[in-house]
Each structure stands twice: as C-alpha cells, then as structure tokens.
PDB file of C-alpha atoms in Angstrom:
ATOM      1  CA  MET A  17      11.038   3.570  14.341  1.00 90.00           C
ATOM      2  CA  ASP A  18       7.853   5.481  13.466  1.00 93.00           C
ATOM      3  CA  ILE A  19       7.615   7.207  10.099  1.00 95.00           C
ATOM      4  CA  ILE A  20       7.228  10.942  10.595  1.00 94.00           C
ATOM      5  CA  ILE A  21       5.952  13.098   7.740  1.00 94.00           C
ATOM      6  CA  ASN A  22       6.754  16.771   8.353  1.00 93.00           C
ATOM      7  CA  HIS A  23       5.053  19.520   6.345  1.00 93.00           C
ATOM      8  CA  LEU A  24       5.172  17.631   3.056  1.00 94.00           C
ATOM      9  CA  SER A  25       4.131  19.480  -0.092  1.00 93.00           C
ATOM     10  CA  LYS A  26       4.087  18.313  -3.695  1.00 94.00           C
ATOM     11  CA  ARG A  27       3.268  20.142  -6.912  1.00 93.00           C
ATOM     12  CA  PHE A  28       2.973  18.996 -10.484  1.00 91.00           C
ATOM     13  CA  GLY A  29       3.631  22.130 -12.477  1.00 92.00           C
ATOM     14  CA  LYS A  30       1.381  24.797 -10.970  1.00 90.00           C
ATOM     15  CA  LYS A  31      -1.023  22.284  -9.375  1.00 89.00           C
ATOM     16  CA  GLU A  32      -0.391  21.727  -5.690  1.00 89.00           C
ATOM     17  CA  VAL A  33      -1.439  18.162  -4.958  1.00 90.00           C
ATOM     18  CA  ILE A  34      -0.344  17.947  -1.309  1.00 91.00           C
ATOM     19  CA  SER A  35       0.036  21.005   0.893  1.00 89.00           C
ATOM     20  CA  ASN A  36       1.823  21.050   4.246  1.00 90.00           C
ATOM     21  CA  PHE A  37       0.784  17.506   5.235  1.00 90.00           C
ATOM     22  CA  SER A  38       2.129  16.061   8.491  1.00 90.00           C
ATOM     23  CA  ALA A  39       1.458  12.674  10.077  1.00 90.00           C
ATOM     24  CA  ARG A  40       3.013   9.954  12.211  1.00 92.00           C
ATOM     25  CA  ILE A  41       2.822   6.370  10.958  1.00 93.00           C
ATOM     26  CA  LYS A  42       3.367   4.072  13.926  1.00 93.00           C
ATOM     27  CA  GLU A  43       5.876   1.276  13.481  1.00 94.00           C
ATOM     28  CA  GLY A  44       4.432  -2.215  13.455  1.00 94.00           C
ATOM     29  CA  ARG A  45       0.852  -0.990  12.991  1.00 94.00           C
ATOM     30  CA  VAL A  46      -1.648  -0.502  10.191  1.00 94.00           C
ATOM     31  CA  THR A  47      -2.463   3.077   9.229  1.00 93.00           C
ATOM     32  CA  SER A  48      -5.327   3.605   6.791  1.00 92.00           C
ATOM     33  CA  LEU A  49      -5.407   6.795   4.768  1.00 90.00           C
ATOM     34  CA  MET A  50      -8.822   7.850   3.533  1.00 88.00           C
ATOM     35  CA  ALA A  51      -9.617  10.902   1.423  1.00 83.00           C
ATOM     36  CA  PRO A  52     -11.607  11.707  -1.719  1.00 80.00           C
ATOM     37  CA  SER A  53     -10.096  11.062  -5.136  1.00 81.00           C
ATOM     38  CA  GLY A  54      -7.592  13.686  -6.197  1.00 79.00           C
ATOM     39  CA  TRP A  55      -6.415  14.559  -2.683  1.00 81.00           C
ATOM     40  CA  GLY A  56      -2.867  13.226  -3.156  1.00 87.00           C
ATOM     41  CA  LYS A  57      -3.041   9.815  -1.487  1.00 90.00           C
ATOM     42  CA  THR A  58      -1.297   7.918  -4.285  1.00 90.00           C
ATOM     43  CA  THR A  59       1.234  10.739  -4.683  1.00 92.00           C
ATOM     44  CA  LEU A  60       2.074  10.493  -0.975  1.00 94.00           C
ATOM     45  CA  LEU A  61       2.583   6.735  -1.283  1.00 93.00           C
ATOM     46  CA  ARG A  62       4.780   7.181  -4.363  1.00 90.00           C
ATOM     47  CA  ILE A  63       6.912   9.724  -2.469  1.00 94.00           C
ATOM     48  CA  MET A  64       7.289   7.310   0.444  1.00 94.00           C
ATOM     49  CA  ALA A  65       8.289   4.509  -1.943  1.00 91.00           C
ATOM     50  CA  GLY A  66      10.901   6.744  -3.576  1.00 90.00           C
ATOM     51  CA  LEU A  67       9.067   6.925  -6.908  1.00 90.00           C
ATOM     52  CA  GLU A  68       8.391  10.685  -6.686  1.00 92.00           C
ATOM     53  CA  LYS A  69      10.332  13.507  -5.056  1.00 94.00           C
ATOM     54  CA  LEU A  70       8.729  15.814  -2.529  1.00 94.00           C
ATOM     55  CA  ASP A  71       8.926  19.564  -3.101  1.00 95.00           C
ATOM     56  CA  GLU A  72       8.937  20.654   0.535  1.00 95.00           C
ATOM     57  CA  GLY A  73       9.092  19.027   3.932  1.00 95.00           C
ATOM     58  CA  ARG A  74      10.711  15.764   4.900  1.00 95.00           C
ATOM     59  CA  ILE A  75       9.978  12.171   5.828  1.00 96.00           C
ATOM     60  CA  GLU A  76      11.908  10.488   8.620  1.00 96.00           C
ATOM     61  CA  GLY A  77      12.004   6.795   9.467  1.00 95.00           C
ATOM     62  CA  LEU A  78      12.213   5.264   5.998  1.00 95.00           C
ATOM     63  CA  GLU A  79      15.960   4.742   6.175  1.00 92.00           C
ATOM     64  CA  LYS A  80      17.001   1.115   5.660  1.00 89.00           C
ATOM     65  CA  LYS A  81      13.384  -0.070   5.431  1.00 93.00           C
ATOM     66  CA  ARG A  82      12.571  -2.695   2.811  1.00 89.00           C
ATOM     67  CA  ILE A  83       9.477  -1.306   1.107  1.00 89.00           C
ATOM     68  CA  SER A  84       6.940  -3.415  -0.756  1.00 85.00           C
ATOM     69  CA  MET A  85       4.099  -1.762  -2.637  1.00 83.00           C
ATOM     70  CA  VAL A  86       0.857  -2.976  -4.144  1.00 79.00           C
ATOM     71  CA  PHE A  87      -0.101  -0.390  -6.742  1.00 74.00           C
ATOM     72  CA  GLN A  88      -3.618   0.772  -7.503  1.00 70.00           C
ATOM     73  CA  GLU A  89      -3.223  -0.484 -11.065  1.00 58.00           C
ATOM     74  CA  ASP A  90      -2.176  -4.024 -11.866  1.00 58.00           C
ATOM     75  CA  ARG A  91       1.610  -4.144 -12.231  1.00 58.00           C
ATOM     76  CA  LEU A  92       2.034  -7.838 -12.879  1.00 60.00           C
ATOM     77  CA  CYS A  93       2.441  -9.564 -16.191  1.00 61.00           C
ATOM     78  CA  GLY A  94      -1.101 -10.715 -16.882  1.00 59.00           C
ATOM     79  CA  ASN A  95      -0.006 -13.436 -19.281  1.00 60.00           C
ATOM     80  CA  LEU A  96       2.262 -15.049 -16.651  1.00 65.00           C
ATOM     81  CA  SER A  97       1.142 -17.279 -13.801  1.00 71.00           C
ATOM     82  CA  PRO A  98       1.275 -16.151 -10.160  1.00 70.00           C
ATOM     83  CA  VAL A  99       4.341 -18.357  -9.682  1.00 75.00           C
ATOM     84  CA  SER A 100       6.152 -16.744 -12.643  1.00 76.00           C
ATOM     85  CA  ASN A 101       5.228 -13.205 -11.522  1.00 69.00           C
ATOM     86  CA  ILE A 102       6.548 -13.883  -8.032  1.00 74.00           C
ATOM     87  CA  ARG A 103       9.770 -15.338  -9.417  1.00 76.00           C
ATOM     88  CA  LEU A 104      10.267 -12.081 -11.381  1.00 71.00           C
ATOM     89  CA  VAL A 105      10.154  -9.847  -8.304  1.00 69.00           C
ATOM     90  CA  CYS A 106      11.957 -12.179  -5.920  1.00 72.00           C
ATOM     91  CA  SER A 107      15.007 -12.699  -8.159  1.00 66.00           C
ATOM     92  CA  GLY A 108      15.401 -16.317  -7.086  1.00 68.00           C
ATOM     93  CA  LYS A 109      15.604 -15.431  -3.371  1.00 74.00           C
ATOM     94  CA  VAL A 110      12.414 -17.342  -2.491  1.00 78.00           C
ATOM     95  CA  GLN A 111      12.111 -21.101  -2.821  1.00 82.00           C
ATOM     96  CA  GLU A 112       9.386 -22.358  -5.142  1.00 80.00           C
ATOM     97  CA  SER A 113       7.820 -24.402  -2.319  1.00 85.00           C
ATOM     98  CA  ARG A 114       7.350 -21.149  -0.344  1.00 84.00           C
ATOM     99  CA  ILE A 115       5.654 -19.522  -3.342  1.00 80.00           C
ATOM    100  CA  TYR A 116       3.145 -22.386  -3.549  1.00 82.00           C
ATOM    101  CA  GLU A 117       2.599 -22.267   0.219  1.00 84.00           C
ATOM    102  CA  GLU A 118       1.851 -18.522   0.170  1.00 78.00           C
ATOM    103  CA  LEU A 119      -0.502 -18.850  -2.795  1.00 77.00           C
ATOM    104  CA  GLU A 120      -2.415 -21.527  -0.912  1.00 80.00           C
ATOM    105  CA  ARG A 121      -2.605 -19.300   2.189  1.00 78.00           C
ATOM    106  CA  ALA A 122      -3.991 -16.516  -0.029  1.00 70.00           C
ATOM    107  CA  GLY A 123      -6.759 -18.838  -1.235  1.00 70.00           C
ATOM    108  CA  LEU A 124      -5.216 -19.388  -4.677  1.00 67.00           C
ATOM    109  CA  LYS A 125      -4.546 -23.133  -4.470  1.00 73.00           C
ATOM    110  CA  GLY A 126      -5.168 -24.609  -7.895  1.00 67.00           C
ATOM    111  CA  GLU A 127      -4.572 -21.220  -9.559  1.00 60.00           C
ATOM    112  CA  GLU A 128      -0.754 -21.326  -9.371  1.00 58.00           C
ATOM    113  CA  LEU A 129      -0.281 -21.703 -13.119  1.00 55.00           C
ATOM    114  CA  VAL A 130      -3.256 -19.635 -14.308  1.00 49.00           C
ATOM    115  CA  PRO A 131      -2.352 -16.147 -15.643  1.00 45.00           C
ATOM    116  CA  ALA A 132      -2.244 -13.720 -12.711  1.00 44.00           C
ATOM    117  CA  LYS A 133      -3.292 -10.194 -11.872  1.00 39.00           C
ATOM    118  CA  ARG A 134      -1.915  -9.610  -8.326  1.00 53.00           C
ATOM    119  CA  ALA A 135       0.538 -11.099  -5.815  1.00 39.00           C
ATOM    120  CA  LEU A 136       2.279 -10.308  -2.505  1.00 54.00           C
ATOM    121  CA  ILE A 137       5.274 -12.264  -1.225  1.00 65.00           C
ATOM    122  CA  VAL A 138       8.529 -10.229  -1.212  1.00 70.00           C
ATOM    123  CA  PRO A 139      10.097  -9.527   2.212  1.00 76.00           C
ATOM    124  CA  PHE A 140       9.289  -6.066   3.617  1.00 85.00           C
ATOM    125  CA  ASP A 141       9.463  -3.807   6.654  1.00 92.00           C
ATOM    126  CA  LEU A 142       6.923  -1.351   5.240  1.00 94.00           C
ATOM    127  CA  LEU A 143       3.978  -2.492   3.140  1.00 92.00           C
ATOM    128  CA  ILE A 144       2.270   0.206   1.076  1.00 91.00           C
ATOM    129  CA  LEU A 145      -1.174  -0.730  -0.257  1.00 90.00           C
ATOM    130  CA  ASP A 146      -2.899   1.578  -2.745  1.00 89.00           C
ATOM    131  CA  GLU A 147      -6.528   0.446  -2.962  1.00 88.00           C
ATOM    132  CA  PRO A 148      -5.483  -3.218  -3.206  1.00 84.00           C
ATOM    133  CA  PHE A 149      -8.940  -4.712  -2.682  1.00 83.00           C
ATOM    134  CA  ASP A 150     -10.802  -2.814  -5.412  1.00 81.00           C
ATOM    135  CA  GLY A 151     -12.648  -5.056  -7.815  1.00 75.00           C
ATOM    136  CA  LEU A 152     -12.969  -7.982  -5.401  1.00 77.00           C
ATOM    137  CA  ASP A 153     -16.332  -9.316  -4.266  1.00 82.00           C
ATOM    138  CA  ASP A 154     -16.994  -9.209  -0.511  1.00 87.00           C
ATOM    139  CA  GLU A 155     -15.971 -12.818   0.141  1.00 84.00           C
ATOM    140  CA  ASN A 156     -12.649 -12.570  -1.714  1.00 80.00           C
ATOM    141  CA  LYS A 157     -12.015  -9.106  -0.270  1.00 85.00           C
ATOM    142  CA  MET A 158     -12.296 -10.467   3.279  1.00 89.00           C
ATOM    143  CA  ARG A 159     -10.113 -13.463   2.415  1.00 85.00           C
ATOM    144  CA  MET A 160      -7.420 -11.136   1.017  1.00 85.00           C
ATOM    145  CA  ILE A 161      -7.689  -8.760   3.994  1.00 90.00           C
ATOM    146  CA  ASP A 162      -7.173 -11.718   6.336  1.00 89.00           C
ATOM    147  CA  TYR A 163      -4.203 -12.875   4.272  1.00 85.00           C
ATOM    148  CA  VAL A 164      -2.591  -9.418   4.202  1.00 88.00           C
ATOM    149  CA  LYS A 165      -3.118  -9.022   7.959  1.00 91.00           C
ATOM    150  CA  GLU A 166      -1.501 -12.399   8.601  1.00 88.00           C
ATOM    151  CA  ARG A 167       1.464 -11.695   6.263  1.00 85.00           C
ATOM    152  CA  SER A 168       2.028  -8.224   7.706  1.00 89.00           C
ATOM    153  CA  GLU A 169       1.603  -8.941  11.405  1.00 91.00           C
ATOM    154  CA  GLY A 170       4.042  -6.794  13.368  1.00 92.00           C
ATOM    155  CA  LYS A 171       5.032  -4.838  10.237  1.00 93.00           C
ATOM    156  CA  THR A 172       4.234  -1.255   9.324  1.00 95.00           C
ATOM    157  CA  VAL A 173       1.383  -1.051   6.802  1.00 94.00           C
ATOM    158  CA  ILE A 174      -0.062   1.977   5.038  1.00 94.00           C
ATOM    159  CA  LEU A 175      -3.405   1.316   3.348  1.00 93.00           C
ATOM    160  CA  VAL A 176      -5.128   3.762   1.023  1.00 92.00           C
ATOM    161  CA  THR A 177      -8.807   2.989   0.596  1.00 89.00           C
ATOM    162  CA  HIS A 178     -12.141   4.679  -0.045  1.00 85.00           C
ATOM    163  CA  GLU A 179     -13.921   1.962   1.948  1.00 87.00           C
ATOM    164  CA  LYS A 180     -14.234   2.510   5.694  1.00 88.00           C
ATOM    165  CA  LYS A 181     -15.131  -1.183   6.086  1.00 91.00           C
ATOM    166  CA  GLU A 182     -11.770  -2.174   4.566  1.00 91.00           C
ATOM    167  CA  ALA A 183      -9.896   0.169   6.906  1.00 90.00           C
ATOM    168  CA  GLU A 184     -11.799  -1.166   9.898  1.00 91.00           C
ATOM    169  CA  ALA A 185     -11.191  -4.788   8.850  1.00 93.00           C
ATOM    170  CA  MET A 186      -7.435  -4.107   8.566  1.00 92.00           C
ATOM    171  CA  GLY A 187      -7.450  -2.533  12.049  1.00 90.00           C
ATOM    172  CA  GLY A 188      -5.069   0.168  13.238  1.00 85.00           C
ATOM    173  CA  GLU A 189      -5.485   3.899  12.910  1.00 88.00           C
ATOM    174  CA  MET A 190      -7.212   6.029  10.288  1.00 87.00           C
ATOM    175  CA  ILE A 191      -6.071   9.332   8.844  1.00 84.00           C
ATOM    176  CA  ASN A 192      -9.031  11.048   7.238  1.00 76.00           C
ATOM    177  CA  GLY A 193      -7.955  13.378   4.444  1.00 64.00           C
ATOM    178  CA  LEU A 194      -5.010  15.215   2.984  1.00 59.00           C
ATOM    179  CA  TYR A 195      -5.354  18.925   2.448  1.00 42.00           C
ATOM    180  CA  CYS A 196      -5.292  19.604  -1.248  1.00 36.00           C
ATOM    181  CA  ILE A 197      -5.159  23.180  -2.568  1.00 32.00           C
ATOM    182  CA  ARG A 198      -6.507  22.274  -5.988  1.00 33.00           C
ATOM    183  CA  SER A 199      -9.651  20.660  -4.538  1.00 35.00           C
ATOM    184  CA  GLY A 200     -10.445  23.835  -2.598  1.00 37.00           C
ATOM    185  CA  MET A 201     -11.883  21.713   0.212  1.00 37.00           C
ATOM    186  CA  GLU A 202     -10.774  21.165   3.783  1.00 41.00           C
ATOM    187  CA  PRO A 203     -10.126  17.590   4.918  1.00 39.00           C
ATOM    188  CA  LYS A 204     -12.796  15.817   6.967  1.00 38.00           C
ATOM    189  CA  GLN A 205     -11.953  15.269  10.612  1.00 35.00           C
TER     190      GLN A 205
END
C-alpha cells in the first residue's frame, strides 16, 4: 500500500515548519526528498516514524508497517562495536552469524569489533533515511548506497538528502521541496 500524506502541517510554538504538504510515497520504491535546510524534512520523517505528532492533515498507509530509521545524527553507542550495537536494537532476534554476514556485505569485514558509528540490519517494511551518507568520502558513500539498495530491494524507502547525486544513485522518484512558511520561500519544482 502506498503512503499518502494529505495536507500535513506542523508547528513548533508559533513557527510553522510544514504547511499543507501532500505527497504519495509509492510502495516498494525509493522516494528521495530534497529541500533546503529548515524546510521540515526531518520533522516530516519524525512524524512518519511516530516520534512527533502532526498538527493537521493525515498520513495513510503506515498501519502495520515495521519502520526502521537511520537518523541524521549518530544514534549508536560509539564505544560499542558494530556487533554490540546491532545486538542492542535486534533484541536477540538476529543470529550473530547474520550480523557478521551483513557487516561484510556493507564493506565492514575486519571492523566487527571496532567501536561503531552507524549500522543497518533490523527487519523493516519502510526504511527512513535522514541524510545517512553525510561525512562519507565518495568511495565509501557509493559502497553504502549499493549496500542500502541491496538490503532494501522491493521495500519502501524514503531518503532525505541535499545531494542530487545520492538521490540519483538510490534511484526512484524525487520530491523537490516542502513548503515552509517560516522560510518565506516557495519550493523549487
């Protein structure tokens, strides 16, 4: 089932961050959301993940979806290894051999016990990515894009990025801009 966003609005106090935004996110496809900083992209993702409440409008199609999110900021325990971080979020539901296999597929073989910064392994129907490739050099960025594409094949993915090349490499559709009252600017078409 597609995810349909109908006339969504969100305010923080008197600041309107998202105003009357509507979109259709196609099931089983990648949708990249691109807009300048401050236009409500992360807020939209947080609403979709159930971490923020919308003020107006509605979102259909999220019911019963397992949602996995890679946040813009690191959310892993930096002093733990990738294996330990993955164990934390998987609650023992994933075999250790699978963890090592996925780390190797992500190009992290030999780094399994080195303190980590990011990981992706939990089962999902919807993968939300908030600027996940920032800070990576071009070679590692492309390796991670390939890995994410492989892991999310046939799944619904929403990618927020400032880089058109990242959106193009992930494939799928692009939504250019959210209308934001406080920016005073119209979205680019």
